[in-house]
mmCIF file of C-alpha atoms in Angstrom:
data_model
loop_
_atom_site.group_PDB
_atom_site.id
_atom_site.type_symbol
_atom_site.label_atom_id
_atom_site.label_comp_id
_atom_site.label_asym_id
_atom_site.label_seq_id
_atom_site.Cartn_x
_atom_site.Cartn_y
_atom_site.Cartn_z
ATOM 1 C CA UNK A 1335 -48.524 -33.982 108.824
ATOM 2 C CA UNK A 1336 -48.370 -30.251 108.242
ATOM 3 C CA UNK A 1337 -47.249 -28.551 105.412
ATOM 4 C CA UNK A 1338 -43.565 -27.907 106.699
ATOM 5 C CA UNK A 1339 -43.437 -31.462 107.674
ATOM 6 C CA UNK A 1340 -44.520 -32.339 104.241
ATOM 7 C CA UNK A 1341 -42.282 -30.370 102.817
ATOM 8 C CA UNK A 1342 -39.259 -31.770 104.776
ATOM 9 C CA UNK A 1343 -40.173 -35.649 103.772
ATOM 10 C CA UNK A 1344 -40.023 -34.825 100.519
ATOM 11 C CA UNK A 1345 -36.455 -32.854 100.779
ATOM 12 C CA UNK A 1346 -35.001 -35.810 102.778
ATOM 13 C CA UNK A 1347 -35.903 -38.535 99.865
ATOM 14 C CA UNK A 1348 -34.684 -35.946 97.393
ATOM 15 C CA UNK A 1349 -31.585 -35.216 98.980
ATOM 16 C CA UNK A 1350 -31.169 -39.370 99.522
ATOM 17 C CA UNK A 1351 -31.446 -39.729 95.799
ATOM 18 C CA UNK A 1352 -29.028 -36.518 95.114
ATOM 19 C CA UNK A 1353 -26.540 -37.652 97.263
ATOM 20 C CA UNK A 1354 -26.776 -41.603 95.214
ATOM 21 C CA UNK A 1355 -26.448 -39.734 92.143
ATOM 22 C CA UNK A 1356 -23.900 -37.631 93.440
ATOM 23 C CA UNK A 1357 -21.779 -40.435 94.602
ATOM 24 C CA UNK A 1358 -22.550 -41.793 91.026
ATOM 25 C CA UNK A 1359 -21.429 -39.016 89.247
ATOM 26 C CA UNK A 1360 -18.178 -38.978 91.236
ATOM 27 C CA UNK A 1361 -17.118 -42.291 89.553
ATOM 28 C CA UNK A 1362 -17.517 -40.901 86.822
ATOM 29 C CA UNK A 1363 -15.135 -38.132 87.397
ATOM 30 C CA UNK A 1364 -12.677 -40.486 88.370
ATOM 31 C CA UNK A 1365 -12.787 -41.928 84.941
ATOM 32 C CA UNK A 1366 -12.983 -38.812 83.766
ATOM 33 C CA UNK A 1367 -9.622 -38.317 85.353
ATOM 34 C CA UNK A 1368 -7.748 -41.743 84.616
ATOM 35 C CA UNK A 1369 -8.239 -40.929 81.061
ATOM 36 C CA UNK A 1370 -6.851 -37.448 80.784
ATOM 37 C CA UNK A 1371 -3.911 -38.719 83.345
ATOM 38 C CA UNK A 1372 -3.285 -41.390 80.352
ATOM 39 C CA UNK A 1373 -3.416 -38.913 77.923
ATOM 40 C CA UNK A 1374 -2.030 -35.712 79.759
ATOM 41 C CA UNK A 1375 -4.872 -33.540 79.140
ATOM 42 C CA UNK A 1376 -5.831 -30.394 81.440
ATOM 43 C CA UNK A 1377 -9.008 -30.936 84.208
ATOM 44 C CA UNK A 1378 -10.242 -27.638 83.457
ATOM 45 C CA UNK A 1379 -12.279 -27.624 80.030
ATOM 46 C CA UNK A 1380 -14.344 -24.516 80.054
ATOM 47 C CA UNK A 1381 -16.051 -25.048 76.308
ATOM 48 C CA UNK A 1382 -17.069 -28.641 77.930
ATOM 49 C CA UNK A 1383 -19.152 -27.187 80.894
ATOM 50 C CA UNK A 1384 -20.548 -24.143 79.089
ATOM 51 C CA UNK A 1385 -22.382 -26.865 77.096
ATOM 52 C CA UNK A 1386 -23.218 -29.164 79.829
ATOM 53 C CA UNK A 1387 -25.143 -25.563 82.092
ATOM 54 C CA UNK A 1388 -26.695 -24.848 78.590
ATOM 55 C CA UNK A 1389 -28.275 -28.202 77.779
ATOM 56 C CA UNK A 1390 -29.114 -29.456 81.405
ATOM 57 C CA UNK A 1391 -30.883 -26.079 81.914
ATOM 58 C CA UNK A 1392 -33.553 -26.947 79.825
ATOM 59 C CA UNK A 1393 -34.747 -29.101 81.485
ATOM 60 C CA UNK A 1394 -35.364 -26.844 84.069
ATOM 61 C CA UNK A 1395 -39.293 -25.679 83.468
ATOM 62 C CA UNK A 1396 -40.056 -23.288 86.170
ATOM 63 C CA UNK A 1397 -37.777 -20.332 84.645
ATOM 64 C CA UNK A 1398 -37.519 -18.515 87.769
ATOM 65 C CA UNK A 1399 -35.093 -21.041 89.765
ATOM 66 C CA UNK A 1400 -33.100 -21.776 86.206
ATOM 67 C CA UNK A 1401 -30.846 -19.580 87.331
ATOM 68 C CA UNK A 1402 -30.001 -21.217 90.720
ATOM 69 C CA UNK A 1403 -30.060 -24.849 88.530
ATOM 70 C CA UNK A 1404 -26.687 -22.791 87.108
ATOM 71 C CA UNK A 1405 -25.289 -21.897 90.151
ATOM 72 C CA UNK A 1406 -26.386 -25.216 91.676
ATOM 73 C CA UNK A 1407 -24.414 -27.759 88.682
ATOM 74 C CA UNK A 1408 -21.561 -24.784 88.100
ATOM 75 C CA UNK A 1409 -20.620 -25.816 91.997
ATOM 76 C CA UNK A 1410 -21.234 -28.977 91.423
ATOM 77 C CA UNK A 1411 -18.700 -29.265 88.418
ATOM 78 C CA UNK A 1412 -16.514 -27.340 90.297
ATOM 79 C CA UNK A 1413 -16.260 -30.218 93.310
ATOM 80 C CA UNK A 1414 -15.179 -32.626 90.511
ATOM 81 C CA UNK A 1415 -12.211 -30.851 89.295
ATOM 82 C CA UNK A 1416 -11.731 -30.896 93.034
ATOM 83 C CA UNK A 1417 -12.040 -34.725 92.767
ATOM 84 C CA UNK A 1418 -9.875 -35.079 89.967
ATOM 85 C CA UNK A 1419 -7.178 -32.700 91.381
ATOM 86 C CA UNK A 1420 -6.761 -35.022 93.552
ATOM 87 C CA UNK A 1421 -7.023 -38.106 92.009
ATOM 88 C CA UNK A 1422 -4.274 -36.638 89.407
ATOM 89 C CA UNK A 1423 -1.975 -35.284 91.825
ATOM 90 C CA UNK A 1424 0.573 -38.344 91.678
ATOM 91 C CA UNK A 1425 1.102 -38.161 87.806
ATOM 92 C CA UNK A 1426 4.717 -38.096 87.311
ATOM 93 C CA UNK A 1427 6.177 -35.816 84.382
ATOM 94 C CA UNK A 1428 9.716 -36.223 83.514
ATOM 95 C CA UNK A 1429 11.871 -33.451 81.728
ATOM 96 C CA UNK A 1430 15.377 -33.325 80.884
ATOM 97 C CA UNK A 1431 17.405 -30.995 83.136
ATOM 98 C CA UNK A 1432 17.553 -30.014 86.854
ATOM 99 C CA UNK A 1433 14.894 -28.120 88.668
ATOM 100 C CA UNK A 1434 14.112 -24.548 87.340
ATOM 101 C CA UNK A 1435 15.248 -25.689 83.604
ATOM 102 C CA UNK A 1436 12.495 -24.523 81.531
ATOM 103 C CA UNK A 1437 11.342 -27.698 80.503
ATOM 104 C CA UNK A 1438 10.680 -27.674 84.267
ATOM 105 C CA UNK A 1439 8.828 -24.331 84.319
ATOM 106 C CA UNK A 1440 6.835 -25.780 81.395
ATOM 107 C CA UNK A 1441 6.357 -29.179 82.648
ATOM 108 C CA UNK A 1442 4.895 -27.603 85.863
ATOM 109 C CA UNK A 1443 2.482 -25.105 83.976
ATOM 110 C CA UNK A 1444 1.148 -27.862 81.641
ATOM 111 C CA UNK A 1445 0.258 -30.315 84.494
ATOM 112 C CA UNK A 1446 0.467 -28.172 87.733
ATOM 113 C CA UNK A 1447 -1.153 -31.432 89.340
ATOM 114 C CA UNK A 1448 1.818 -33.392 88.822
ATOM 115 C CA UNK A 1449 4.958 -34.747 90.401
ATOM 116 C CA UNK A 1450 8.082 -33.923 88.514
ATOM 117 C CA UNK A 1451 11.052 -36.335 87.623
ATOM 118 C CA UNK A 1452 14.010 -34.683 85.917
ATOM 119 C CA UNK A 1453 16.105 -36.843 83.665
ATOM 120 C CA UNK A 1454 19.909 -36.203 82.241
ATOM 121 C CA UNK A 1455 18.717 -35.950 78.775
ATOM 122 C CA UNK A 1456 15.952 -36.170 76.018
ATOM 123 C CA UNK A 1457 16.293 -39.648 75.549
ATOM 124 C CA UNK A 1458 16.097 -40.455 79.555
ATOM 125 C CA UNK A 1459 13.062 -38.807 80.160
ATOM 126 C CA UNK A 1460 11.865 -40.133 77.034
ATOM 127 C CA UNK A 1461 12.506 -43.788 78.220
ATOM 128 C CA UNK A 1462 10.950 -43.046 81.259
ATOM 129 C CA UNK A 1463 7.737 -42.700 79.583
ATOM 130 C CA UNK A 1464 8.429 -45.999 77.390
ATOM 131 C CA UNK A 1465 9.788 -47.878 80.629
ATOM 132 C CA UNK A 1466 6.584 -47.308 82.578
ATOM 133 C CA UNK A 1467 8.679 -45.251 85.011
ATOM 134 C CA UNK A 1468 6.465 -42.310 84.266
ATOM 135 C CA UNK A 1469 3.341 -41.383 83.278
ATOM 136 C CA UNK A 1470 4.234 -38.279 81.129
ATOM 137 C CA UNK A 1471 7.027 -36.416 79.204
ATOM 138 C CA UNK A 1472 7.620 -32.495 78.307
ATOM 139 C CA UNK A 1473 9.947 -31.916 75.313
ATOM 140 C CA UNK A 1474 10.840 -29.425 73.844
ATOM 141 C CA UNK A 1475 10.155 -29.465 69.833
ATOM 142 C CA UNK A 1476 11.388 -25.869 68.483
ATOM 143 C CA UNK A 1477 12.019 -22.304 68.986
ATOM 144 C CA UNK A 1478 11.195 -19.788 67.214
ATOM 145 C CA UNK A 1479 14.356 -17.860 67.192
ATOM 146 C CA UNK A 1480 16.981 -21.142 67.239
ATOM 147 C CA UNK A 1481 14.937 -23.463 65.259
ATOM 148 C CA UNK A 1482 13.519 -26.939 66.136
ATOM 149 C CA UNK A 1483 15.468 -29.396 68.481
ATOM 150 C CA UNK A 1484 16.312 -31.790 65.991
ATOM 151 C CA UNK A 1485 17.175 -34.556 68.546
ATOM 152 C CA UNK A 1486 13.328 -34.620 70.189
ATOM 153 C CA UNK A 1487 12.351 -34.937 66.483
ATOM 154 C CA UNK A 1488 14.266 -37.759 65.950
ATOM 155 C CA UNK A 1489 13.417 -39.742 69.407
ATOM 156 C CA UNK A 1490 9.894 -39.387 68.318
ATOM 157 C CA UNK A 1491 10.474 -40.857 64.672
ATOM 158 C CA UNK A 1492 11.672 -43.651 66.020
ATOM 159 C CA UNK A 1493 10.184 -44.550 69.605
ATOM 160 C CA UNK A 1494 6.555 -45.382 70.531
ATOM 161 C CA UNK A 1495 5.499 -42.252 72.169
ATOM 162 C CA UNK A 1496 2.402 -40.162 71.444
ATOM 163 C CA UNK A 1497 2.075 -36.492 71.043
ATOM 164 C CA UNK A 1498 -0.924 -35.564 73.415
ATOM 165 C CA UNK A 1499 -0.326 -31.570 73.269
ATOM 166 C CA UNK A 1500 1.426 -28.948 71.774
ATOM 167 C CA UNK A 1501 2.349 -25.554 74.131
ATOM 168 C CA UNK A 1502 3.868 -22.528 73.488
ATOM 169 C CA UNK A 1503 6.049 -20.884 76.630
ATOM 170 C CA UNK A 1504 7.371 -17.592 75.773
ATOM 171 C CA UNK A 1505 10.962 -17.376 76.800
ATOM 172 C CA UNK A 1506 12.573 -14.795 78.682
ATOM 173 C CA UNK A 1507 16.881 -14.569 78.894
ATOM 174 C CA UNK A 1508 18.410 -12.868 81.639
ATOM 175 C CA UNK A 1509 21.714 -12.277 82.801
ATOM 176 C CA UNK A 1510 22.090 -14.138 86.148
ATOM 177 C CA UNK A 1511 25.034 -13.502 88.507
ATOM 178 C CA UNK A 1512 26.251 -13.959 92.567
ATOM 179 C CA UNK A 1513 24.957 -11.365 95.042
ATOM 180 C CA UNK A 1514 26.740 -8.006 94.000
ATOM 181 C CA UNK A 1515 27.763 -8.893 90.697
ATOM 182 C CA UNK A 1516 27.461 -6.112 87.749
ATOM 183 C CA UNK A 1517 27.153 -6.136 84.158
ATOM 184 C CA UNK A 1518 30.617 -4.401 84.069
ATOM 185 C CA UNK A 1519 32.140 -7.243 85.591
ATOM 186 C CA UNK A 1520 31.204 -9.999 83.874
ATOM 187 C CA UNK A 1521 33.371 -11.627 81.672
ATOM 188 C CA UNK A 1522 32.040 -14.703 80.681
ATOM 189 C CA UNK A 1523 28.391 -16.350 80.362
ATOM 190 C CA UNK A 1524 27.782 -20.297 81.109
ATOM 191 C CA UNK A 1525 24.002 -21.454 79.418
ATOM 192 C CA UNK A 1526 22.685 -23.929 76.993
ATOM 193 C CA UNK A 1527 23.664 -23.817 73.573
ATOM 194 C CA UNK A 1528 20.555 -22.841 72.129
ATOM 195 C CA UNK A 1529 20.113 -19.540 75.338
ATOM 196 C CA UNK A 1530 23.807 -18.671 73.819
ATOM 197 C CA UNK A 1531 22.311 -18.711 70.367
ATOM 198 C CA UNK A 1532 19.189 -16.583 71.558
ATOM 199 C CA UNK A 1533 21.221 -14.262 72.810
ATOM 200 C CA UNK A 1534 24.350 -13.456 70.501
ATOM 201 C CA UNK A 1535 23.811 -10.231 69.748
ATOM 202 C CA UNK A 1536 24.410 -9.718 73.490
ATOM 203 C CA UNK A 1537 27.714 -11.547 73.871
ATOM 204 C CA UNK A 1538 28.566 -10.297 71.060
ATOM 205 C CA UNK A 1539 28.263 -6.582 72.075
ATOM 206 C CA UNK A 1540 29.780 -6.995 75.300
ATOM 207 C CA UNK A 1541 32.405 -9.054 74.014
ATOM 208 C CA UNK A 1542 31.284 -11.944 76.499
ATOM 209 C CA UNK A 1543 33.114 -15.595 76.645
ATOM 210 C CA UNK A 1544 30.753 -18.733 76.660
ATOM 211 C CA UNK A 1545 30.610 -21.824 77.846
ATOM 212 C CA UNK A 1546 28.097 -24.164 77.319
ATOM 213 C CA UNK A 1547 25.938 -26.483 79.923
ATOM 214 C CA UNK A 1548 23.679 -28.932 78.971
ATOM 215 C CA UNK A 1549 20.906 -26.697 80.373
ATOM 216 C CA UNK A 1550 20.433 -23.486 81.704
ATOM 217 C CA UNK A 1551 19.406 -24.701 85.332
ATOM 218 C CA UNK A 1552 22.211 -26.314 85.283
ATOM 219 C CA UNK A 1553 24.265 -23.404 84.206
ATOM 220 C CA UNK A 1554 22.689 -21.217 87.301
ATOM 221 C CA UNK A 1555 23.744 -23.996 89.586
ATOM 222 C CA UNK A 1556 27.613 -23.943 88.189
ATOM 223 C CA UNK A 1557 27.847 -19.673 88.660
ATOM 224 C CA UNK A 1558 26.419 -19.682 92.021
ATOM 225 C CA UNK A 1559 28.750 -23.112 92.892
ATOM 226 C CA UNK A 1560 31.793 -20.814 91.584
ATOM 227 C CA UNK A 1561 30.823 -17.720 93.273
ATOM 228 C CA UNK A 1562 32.933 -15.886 90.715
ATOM 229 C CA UNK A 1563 31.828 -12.167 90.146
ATOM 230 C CA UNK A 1564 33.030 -12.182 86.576
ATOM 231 C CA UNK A 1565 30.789 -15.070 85.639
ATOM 232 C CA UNK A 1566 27.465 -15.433 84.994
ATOM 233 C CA UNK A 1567 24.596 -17.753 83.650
ATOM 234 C CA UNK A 1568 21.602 -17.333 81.035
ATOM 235 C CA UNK A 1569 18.572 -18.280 82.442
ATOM 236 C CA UNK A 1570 14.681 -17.407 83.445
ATOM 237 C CA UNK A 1571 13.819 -14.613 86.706
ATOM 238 C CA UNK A 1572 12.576 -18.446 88.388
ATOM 239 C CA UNK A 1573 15.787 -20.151 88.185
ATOM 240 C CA UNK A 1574 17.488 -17.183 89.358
ATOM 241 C CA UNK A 1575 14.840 -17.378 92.525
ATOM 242 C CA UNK A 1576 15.193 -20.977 92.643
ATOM 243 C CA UNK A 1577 19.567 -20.573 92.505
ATOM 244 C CA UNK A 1578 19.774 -17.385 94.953
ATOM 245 C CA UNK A 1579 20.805 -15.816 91.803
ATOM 246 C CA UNK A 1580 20.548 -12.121 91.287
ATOM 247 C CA UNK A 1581 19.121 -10.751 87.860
ATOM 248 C CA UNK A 1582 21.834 -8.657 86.543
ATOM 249 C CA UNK A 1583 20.012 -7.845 82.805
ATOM 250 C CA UNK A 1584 16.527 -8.494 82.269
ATOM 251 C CA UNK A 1585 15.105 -9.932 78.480
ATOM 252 C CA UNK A 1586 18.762 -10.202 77.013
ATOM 253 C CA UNK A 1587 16.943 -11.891 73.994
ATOM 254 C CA UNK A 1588 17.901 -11.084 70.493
ATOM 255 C CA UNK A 1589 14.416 -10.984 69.772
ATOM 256 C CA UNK A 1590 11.538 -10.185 72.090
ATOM 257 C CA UNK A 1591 8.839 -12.503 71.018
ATOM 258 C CA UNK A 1592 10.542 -15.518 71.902
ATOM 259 C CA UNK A 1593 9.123 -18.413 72.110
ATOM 260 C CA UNK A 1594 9.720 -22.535 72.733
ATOM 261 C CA UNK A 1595 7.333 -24.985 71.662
ATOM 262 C CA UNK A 1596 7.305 -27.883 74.510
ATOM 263 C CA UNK A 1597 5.437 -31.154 73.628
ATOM 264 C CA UNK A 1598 3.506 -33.835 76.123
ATOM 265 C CA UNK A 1599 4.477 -37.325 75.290
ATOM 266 C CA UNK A 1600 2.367 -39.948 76.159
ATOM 267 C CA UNK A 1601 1.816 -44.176 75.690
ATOM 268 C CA UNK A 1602 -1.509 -43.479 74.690
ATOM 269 C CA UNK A 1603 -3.052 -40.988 71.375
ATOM 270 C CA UNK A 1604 -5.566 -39.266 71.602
ATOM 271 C CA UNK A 1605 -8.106 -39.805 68.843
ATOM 272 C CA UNK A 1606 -10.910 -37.471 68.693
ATOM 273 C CA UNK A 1607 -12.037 -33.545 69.249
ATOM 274 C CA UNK A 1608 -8.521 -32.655 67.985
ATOM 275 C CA UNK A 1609 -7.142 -29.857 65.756
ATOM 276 C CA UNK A 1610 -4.139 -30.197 64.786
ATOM 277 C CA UNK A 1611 -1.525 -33.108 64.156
ATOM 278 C CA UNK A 1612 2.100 -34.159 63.511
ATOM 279 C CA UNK A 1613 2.514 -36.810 60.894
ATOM 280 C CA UNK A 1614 6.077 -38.472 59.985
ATOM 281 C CA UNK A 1615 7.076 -39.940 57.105
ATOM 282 C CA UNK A 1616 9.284 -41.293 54.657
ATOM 283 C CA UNK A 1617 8.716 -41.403 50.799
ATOM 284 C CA UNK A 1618 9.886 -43.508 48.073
ATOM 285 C CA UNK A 1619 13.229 -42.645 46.424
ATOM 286 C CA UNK A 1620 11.471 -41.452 43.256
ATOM 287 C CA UNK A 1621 11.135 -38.022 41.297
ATOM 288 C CA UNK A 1622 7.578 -36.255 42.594
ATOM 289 C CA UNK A 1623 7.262 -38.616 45.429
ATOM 290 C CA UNK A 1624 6.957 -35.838 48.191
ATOM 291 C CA UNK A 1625 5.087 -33.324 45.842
ATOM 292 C CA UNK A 1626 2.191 -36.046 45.400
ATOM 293 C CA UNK A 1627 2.042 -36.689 49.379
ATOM 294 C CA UNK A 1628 1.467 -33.020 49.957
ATOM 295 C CA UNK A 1629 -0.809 -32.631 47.380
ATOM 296 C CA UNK A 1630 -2.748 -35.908 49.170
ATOM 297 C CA UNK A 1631 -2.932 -33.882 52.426
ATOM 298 C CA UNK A 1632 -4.263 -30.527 50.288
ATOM 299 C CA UNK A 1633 -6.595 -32.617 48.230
ATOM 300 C CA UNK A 1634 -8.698 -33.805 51.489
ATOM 301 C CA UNK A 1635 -8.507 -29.828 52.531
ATOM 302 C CA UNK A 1636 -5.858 -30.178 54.831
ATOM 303 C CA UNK A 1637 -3.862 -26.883 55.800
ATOM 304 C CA UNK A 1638 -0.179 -27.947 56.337
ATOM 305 C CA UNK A 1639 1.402 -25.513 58.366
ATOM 306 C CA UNK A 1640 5.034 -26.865 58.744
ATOM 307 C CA UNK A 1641 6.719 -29.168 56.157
ATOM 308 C CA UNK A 1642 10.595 -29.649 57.462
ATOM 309 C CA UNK A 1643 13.326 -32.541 56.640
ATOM 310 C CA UNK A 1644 15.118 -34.139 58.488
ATOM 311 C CA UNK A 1645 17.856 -37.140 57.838
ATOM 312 C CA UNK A 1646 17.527 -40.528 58.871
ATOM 313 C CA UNK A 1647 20.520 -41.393 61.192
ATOM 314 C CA UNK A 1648 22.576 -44.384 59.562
ATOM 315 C CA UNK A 1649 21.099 -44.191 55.841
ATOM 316 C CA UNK A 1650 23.450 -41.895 53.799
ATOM 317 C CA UNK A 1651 21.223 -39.250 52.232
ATOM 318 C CA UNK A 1652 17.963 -40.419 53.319
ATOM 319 C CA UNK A 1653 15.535 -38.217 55.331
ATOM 320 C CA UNK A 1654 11.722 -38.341 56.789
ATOM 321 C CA UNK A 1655 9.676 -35.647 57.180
ATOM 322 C CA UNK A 1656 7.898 -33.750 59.563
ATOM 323 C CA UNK A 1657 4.853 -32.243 58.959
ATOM 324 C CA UNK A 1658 2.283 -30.051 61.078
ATOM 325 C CA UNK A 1659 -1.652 -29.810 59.823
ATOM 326 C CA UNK A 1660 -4.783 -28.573 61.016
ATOM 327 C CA UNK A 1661 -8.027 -30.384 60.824
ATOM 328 C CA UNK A 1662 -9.485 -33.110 62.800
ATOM 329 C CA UNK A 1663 -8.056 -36.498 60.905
ATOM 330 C CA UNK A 1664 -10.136 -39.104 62.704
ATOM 331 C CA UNK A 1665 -12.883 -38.091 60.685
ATOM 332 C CA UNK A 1666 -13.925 -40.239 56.961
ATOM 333 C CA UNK A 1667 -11.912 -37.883 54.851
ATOM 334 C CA UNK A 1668 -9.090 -37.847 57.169
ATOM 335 C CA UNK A 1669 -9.044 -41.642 57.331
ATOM 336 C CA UNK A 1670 -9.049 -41.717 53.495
ATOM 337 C CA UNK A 1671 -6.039 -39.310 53.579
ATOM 338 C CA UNK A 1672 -3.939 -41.469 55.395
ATOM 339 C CA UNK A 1673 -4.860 -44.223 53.792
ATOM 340 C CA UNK A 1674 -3.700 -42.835 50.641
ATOM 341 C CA UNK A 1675 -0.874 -41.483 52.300
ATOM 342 C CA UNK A 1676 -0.338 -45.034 53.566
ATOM 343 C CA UNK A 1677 -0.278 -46.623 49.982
ATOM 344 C CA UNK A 1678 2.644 -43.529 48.764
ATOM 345 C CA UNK A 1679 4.770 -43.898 51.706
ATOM 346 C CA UNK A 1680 6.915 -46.125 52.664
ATOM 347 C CA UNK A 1681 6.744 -45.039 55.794
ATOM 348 C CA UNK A 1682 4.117 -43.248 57.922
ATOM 349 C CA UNK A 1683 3.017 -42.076 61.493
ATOM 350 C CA UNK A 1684 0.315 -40.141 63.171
ATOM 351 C CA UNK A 1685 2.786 -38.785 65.826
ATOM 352 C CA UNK A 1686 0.244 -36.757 67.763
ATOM 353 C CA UNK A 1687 -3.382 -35.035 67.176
ATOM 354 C CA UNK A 1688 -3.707 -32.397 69.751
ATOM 355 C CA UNK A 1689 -5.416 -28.949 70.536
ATOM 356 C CA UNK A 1690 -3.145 -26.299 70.193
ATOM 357 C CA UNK A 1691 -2.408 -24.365 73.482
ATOM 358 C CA UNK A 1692 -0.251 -21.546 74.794
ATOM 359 C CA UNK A 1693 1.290 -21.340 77.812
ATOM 360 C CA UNK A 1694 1.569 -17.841 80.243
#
């Protein structure tokens, strides 16, 4: 044999091997991918492959192709987010509302891969989860201008659910009317109590009527059904798209920097590489008992970032607490914590440890 023919036996065994370690490497995407379906969490990790082109390229020795050994692994990484596209596109998300709620809008941003199941309520599309019905659930937790939604707080105290994710959607209010409405006209708004809240100044000002809905998709749906000049709905520019709605006002917020805080339940917690986490708990009915549980969590060199109340429904006068801290408590010292934490309480659970993310 020549040289070219030499050259081509040796790229056809190669290329035989490649594509048995290709194939190989594809199962192990698709775990890859049934265990951030279980757990919710994004395909794309960017920190993850940086340090999978940095280490593998060392082992590269002839530092003029290195650089094509980058290109080469970058598309091959990129064919397995393909893969797991794919293999995650039938994860089903419920939400509570109707289409263009924005739980939806959140719901589709935080798993754009999934298929989405809307439920009445909190506590439906939290069952769903429970029920096997679904794989995943986006709550909402708080808002920075209305406060937290005490009744996802309360689900999660007391169902099985995990807290996979934590991700901030800035919120935008408009005023959202029938084709050829004006400001002028309108007489009376139709949202969700907390949009009214957000956006009280405005009523206020105009001297406005409300009426409340039990979400403001479903508010768009009930001003375009009535086809009433006079009345319109609060709502985001994509349920106004999604309702044939026509944006009157734009960012009718009281504040500007507005912002909801939607959480991905889960049946399954995740348990390492995490930096931040939601524990609940209830203390003993005794003078200092909630001073010495925060000074456990500061002891181990915790940072608690949110320490709230809230009462425990059918126990006069009783309440748990909700509390927010950075740190990565799957580690010795945060084992010991919670230990301790363990012994104090009469009550305690790791709701969720999660990165923190923000949305668009």
């Amino acid at each position: 044999m020549n040289k070219l023919e030499i050259a081509r036996d040796i790229i056809n065994k190669v290329d035989k091997e490649m594509a048995e370690l290709f194939e190989e490497r594809m199962k192990a995407a698709q775990m890859v991918a049934e265990y951030k379906r279980e757990r919710g969490l994004p395909i794309y990790d960017e920190k993850r492959e940086e340090q999978v082109i940095e280490k593998n390229s060392q082992y590269i020795i002839n530092d003029e192709i290195r650089s094509y050994y980058n290109n080469f692994i970058r598309y091959t990484m990129k064919q397995s987010r393909k893969y797991q596209h794919f293999l995650m596109s039938g994860t089903t998300v419920a939400y509570a509302g109707i289409e263009g709620a924005f739980a939806h809008i959140a719901a589709k941003r935080i798993v754009p891969d999934g298929s989405f199941i809307s439920y009445p309520d909190f506590m439906s599309a939290y069952e769903a989860v429970v029920k096997g019905d679904c794989d995943l659930c986006v709550l909402p937790i708080e808002n920075s201008y209305a406060g937290e939604v005490g009744q996802v707080i309360d689900i999660a105290f007391s169902g099985p659910l995990h807290i996979n994710g934590i991700y901030e959607q800035s919120i935008v209010q408009n005023l959202l009317g029938i084709e050829g409405a004006s400001a002028p006209q309108i007489e009376k708004v139709i949202s969700h109590p907390q949009a009214l809240m957000q956006c009280a100044e405005y009523i206020k000002k105009h001297g406005l009527d409300t009426e409340e809905a039990t979400n403001t998709a479903i508010a768009a749906k009930m001003v375009k059904e009535l086809n009433n000049p006079k009345v319109a709905a609060i709502a985001s520019d994509e349920t106004a798209e999604t309702y044939g709605l026509e944006i009157i006002e734009t960012n009718i917020n009281t504040v500007n920097n507005n912002t909801t805080r939607f959480a991905l339940f889960s049946r399954v917690m995740l348990t390492e590489n995490t930096n931040s986490n939601i524990i609940l708990f209830t203390v003993k009915n005794e003078s200092g008992s909630l001073s010495k549980a925060v000074s456990i969590i500061s002891r181990y060199g915790y940072n608690m970032t949110t320490l709230r109340s809230r009462p425990i429904k059918g126990l006069m006068w009783e309440y748990y607490f909700f509390v927010e801290i950075e740190g990565d408590i799957s580690c010795p010292s945060g084992q010991m914590m919670l230990s301790e934490l363990e012994e104090l309480c009469d009550k305690i659970k790791v709701l969720g440890s999660y990165n923190q993310s923000k949305g668009e």
